[in-house]
XYZ file of C-alpha atoms in Angstrom:
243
model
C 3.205 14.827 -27.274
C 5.214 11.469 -26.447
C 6.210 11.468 -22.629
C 9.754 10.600 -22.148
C 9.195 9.191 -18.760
C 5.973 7.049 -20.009
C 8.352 3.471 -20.846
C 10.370 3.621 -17.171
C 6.677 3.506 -15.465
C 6.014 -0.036 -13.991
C 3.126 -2.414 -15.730
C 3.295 -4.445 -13.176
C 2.850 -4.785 -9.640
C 2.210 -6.814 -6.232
C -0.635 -6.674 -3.654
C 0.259 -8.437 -0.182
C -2.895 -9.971 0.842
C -2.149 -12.868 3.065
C -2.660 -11.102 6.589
C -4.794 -12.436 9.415
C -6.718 -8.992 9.703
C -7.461 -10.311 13.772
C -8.185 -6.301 14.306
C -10.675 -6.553 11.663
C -12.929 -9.310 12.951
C -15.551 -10.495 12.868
C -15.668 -9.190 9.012
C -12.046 -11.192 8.839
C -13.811 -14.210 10.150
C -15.249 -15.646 6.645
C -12.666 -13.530 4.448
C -9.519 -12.260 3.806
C -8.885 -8.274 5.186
C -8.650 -6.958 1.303
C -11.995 -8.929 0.817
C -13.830 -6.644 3.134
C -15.806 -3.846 1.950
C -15.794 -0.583 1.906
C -19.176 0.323 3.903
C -21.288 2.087 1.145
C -18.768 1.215 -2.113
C -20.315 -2.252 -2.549
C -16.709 -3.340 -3.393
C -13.935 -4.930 -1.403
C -10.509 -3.371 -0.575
C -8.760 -5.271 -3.221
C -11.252 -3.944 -5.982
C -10.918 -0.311 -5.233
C -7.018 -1.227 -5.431
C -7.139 -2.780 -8.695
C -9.138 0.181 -10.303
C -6.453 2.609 -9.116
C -3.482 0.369 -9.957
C -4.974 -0.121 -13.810
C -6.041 3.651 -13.979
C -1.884 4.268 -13.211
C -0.981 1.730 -16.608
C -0.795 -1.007 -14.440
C -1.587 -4.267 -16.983
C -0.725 -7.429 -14.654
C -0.790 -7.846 -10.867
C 0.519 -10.715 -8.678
C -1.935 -11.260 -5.385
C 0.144 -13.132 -2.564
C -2.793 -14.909 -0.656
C -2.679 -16.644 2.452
C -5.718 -16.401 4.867
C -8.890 -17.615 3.515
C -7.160 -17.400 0.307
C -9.843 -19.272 -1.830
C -12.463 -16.751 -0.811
C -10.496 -14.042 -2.538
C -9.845 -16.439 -5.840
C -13.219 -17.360 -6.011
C -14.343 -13.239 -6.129
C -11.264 -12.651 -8.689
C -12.842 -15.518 -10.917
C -16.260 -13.754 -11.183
C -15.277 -10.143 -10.944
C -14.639 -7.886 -14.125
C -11.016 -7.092 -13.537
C -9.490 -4.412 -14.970
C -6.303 -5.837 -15.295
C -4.691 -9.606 -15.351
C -4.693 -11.074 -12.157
C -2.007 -14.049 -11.147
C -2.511 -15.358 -7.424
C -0.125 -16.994 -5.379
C -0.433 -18.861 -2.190
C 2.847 -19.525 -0.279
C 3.510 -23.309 1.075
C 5.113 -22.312 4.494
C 4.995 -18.988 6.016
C 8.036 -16.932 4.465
C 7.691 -13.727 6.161
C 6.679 -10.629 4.856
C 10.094 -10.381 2.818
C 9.861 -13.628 1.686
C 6.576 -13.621 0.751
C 7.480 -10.045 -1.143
C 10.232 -11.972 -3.221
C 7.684 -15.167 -3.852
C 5.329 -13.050 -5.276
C 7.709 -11.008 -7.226
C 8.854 -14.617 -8.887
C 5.418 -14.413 -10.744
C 5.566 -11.077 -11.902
C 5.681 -11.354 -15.919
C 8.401 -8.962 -16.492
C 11.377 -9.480 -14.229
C 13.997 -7.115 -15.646
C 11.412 -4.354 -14.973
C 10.329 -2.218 -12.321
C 6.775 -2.787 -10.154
C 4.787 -1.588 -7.774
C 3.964 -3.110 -4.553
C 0.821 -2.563 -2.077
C -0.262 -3.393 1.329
C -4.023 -5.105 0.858
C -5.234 -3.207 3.610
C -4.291 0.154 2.014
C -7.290 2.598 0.674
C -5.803 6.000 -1.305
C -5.140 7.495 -4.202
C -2.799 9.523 -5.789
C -0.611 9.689 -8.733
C 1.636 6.292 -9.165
C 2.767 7.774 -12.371
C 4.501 10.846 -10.187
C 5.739 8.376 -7.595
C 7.621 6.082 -10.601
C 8.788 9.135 -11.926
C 10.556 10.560 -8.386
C 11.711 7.383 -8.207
C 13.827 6.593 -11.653
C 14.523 10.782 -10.883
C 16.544 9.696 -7.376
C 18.095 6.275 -9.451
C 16.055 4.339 -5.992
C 16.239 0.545 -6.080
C 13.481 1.338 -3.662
C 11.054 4.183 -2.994
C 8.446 4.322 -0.346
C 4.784 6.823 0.006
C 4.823 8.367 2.799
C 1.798 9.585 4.679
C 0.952 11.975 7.725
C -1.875 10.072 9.116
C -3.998 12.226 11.382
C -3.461 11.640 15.228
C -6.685 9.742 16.488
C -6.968 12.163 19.763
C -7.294 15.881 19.654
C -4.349 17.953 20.503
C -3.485 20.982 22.916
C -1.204 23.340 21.638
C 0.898 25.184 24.320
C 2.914 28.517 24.582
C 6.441 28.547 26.029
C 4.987 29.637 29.245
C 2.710 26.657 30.095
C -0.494 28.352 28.786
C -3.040 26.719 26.903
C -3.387 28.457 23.915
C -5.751 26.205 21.497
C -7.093 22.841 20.551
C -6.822 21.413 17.629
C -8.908 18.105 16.721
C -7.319 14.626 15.285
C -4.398 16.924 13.777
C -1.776 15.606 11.395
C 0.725 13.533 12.340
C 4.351 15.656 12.550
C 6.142 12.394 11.329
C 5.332 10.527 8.269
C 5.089 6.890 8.240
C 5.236 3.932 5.655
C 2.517 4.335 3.473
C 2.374 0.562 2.239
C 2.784 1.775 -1.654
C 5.932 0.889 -2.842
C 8.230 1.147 -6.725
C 10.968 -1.063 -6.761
C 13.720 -1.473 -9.112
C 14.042 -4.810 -10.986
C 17.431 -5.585 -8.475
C 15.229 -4.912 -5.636
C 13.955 -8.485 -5.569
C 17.466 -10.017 -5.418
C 17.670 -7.965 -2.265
C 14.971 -9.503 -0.441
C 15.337 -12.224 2.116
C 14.328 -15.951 1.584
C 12.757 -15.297 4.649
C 11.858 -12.890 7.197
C 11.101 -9.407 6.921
C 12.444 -6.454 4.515
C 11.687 -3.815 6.680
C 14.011 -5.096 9.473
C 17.150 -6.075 6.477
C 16.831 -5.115 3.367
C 15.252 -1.370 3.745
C 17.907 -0.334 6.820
C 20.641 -1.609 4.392
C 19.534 0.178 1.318
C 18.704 3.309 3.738
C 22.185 3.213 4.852
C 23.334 3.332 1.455
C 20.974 6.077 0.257
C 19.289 4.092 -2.142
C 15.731 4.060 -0.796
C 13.416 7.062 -1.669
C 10.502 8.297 0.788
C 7.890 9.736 -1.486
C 5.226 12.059 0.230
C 2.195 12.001 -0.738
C 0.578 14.646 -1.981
C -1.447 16.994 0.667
C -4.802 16.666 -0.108
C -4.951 13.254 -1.386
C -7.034 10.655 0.648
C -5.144 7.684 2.122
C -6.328 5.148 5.159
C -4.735 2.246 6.070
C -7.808 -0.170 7.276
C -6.848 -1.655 10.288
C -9.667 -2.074 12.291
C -13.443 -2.209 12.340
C -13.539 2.165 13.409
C -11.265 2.870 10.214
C -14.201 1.159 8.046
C -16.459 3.407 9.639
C -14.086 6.276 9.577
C -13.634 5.528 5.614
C -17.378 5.844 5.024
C -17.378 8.982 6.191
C -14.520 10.591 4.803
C -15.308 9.079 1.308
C -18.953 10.140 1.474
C -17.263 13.748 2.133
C -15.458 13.434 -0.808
C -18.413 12.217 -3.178
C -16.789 9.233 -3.913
């Protein structure tokens, strides 16, 4: 059976990957944050990315580099990609708009939609379902949305004052930018030359009720890997998993 939402899926898509990663050091010392690996995977952020991104239909991705940058070509040169793989390197620091709308300059399909990820970002879930909510809400923009789990345990209290439990590293109650993005082809007309999208183009579309928030789903893993405990903390949750 032909699915009728199958040709307004994006092809294409953008991974950010020019960040410092200074939490990350030392293993950002000699490489890029989406160049570190995944202790037990044998493969960097960026490849466990890829993977997912080509197992959603994704063809062709744009990699923005910036730090280290030519430690991440030289791996994309020798690696067995599952998809094509353009990189570009901005001249001058644009911001993380800017650098969003420089990347999506290279993306092979302009009058269609793409994805977008943060190259710090570990998860998976269905892109295909995300793409879909999206064209469903006519977004120019739709963010995931996670409830990461609070890093401290939790007391839970009657209306009295009484301790009544404790509940360890519980879910967040708000959800937060996931870093996984769709975006309508207009989208990157929207973005700033330079500067950041977050502070000017998302508030504006927000106001105008044009940018989705897509949860995702309960039960499917996401980390974002900031520092050198979420490495460790993603070893152990993926060797929970049996991935």
């Amino acid at each position: 059976m032909t699915d009728p939402n199958a040709a307004s899926r994006p092809t294409q898509a953008v991974i950010l990957a020019g960040g410092q990663g200074s939490r990350l050091r030392p293993y950002t010392d000699d490489r890029p944050k989406p160049m570190v690996e995944i202790p037990g995977t044998g493969t960097p952020i960026i490849g466990h990315q890829l993977v997912w991104l080509a197992e959603e239909g994704v063809t062709d991705v744009v990699v923005s580099c910036g730090h280290l940058a030519e430690v991440l070509q030289d791996w994309l040169k020798t690696a067995d990609l599952p998809v094509r793989v353009t990189t570009v390197i901005e001249t001058e620091p644009l911001g993380r708009g800017g650098g969003l709308k420089y990347a999506a300059a290279h993306l092979p399909h302009p009058e269609q939609s793409w994805y977008a990820t943060n190259g710090d970002i570990w998860t998976r879930f269905s892109l295909r379902d995300m793409a879909d909510f999206h064209t469903e809400r006519d977004a120019v923009a739709t963010l995931a949305l996670a409830r990461p789990r609070i890093p401290w345990g939790a007391v839970q209290t009657d209306g009295f004052g009484h301790i009544t439990d404790f509940i360890e590293a519980p879910p967040s109650t708000f959800e937060i930018n996931a870093g996984v993005y769709v975006f309508s082809p207009a989208f990157a007309e929207l973005l700033p030359e330079r500067g950041d999208h977050e502070r000017t183009t998302f508030p504006t579309l927000a106001r105008e009720l044009r940018l989705a928030g897509f949860p995702i789903p309960q039960g499917a893993y996401w980390r974002a890997i900031d520092t050198a405990k979420d490495l460790t903390e993603a070893a152990k949750e993926l060797a929970a998993l049996g991935r």
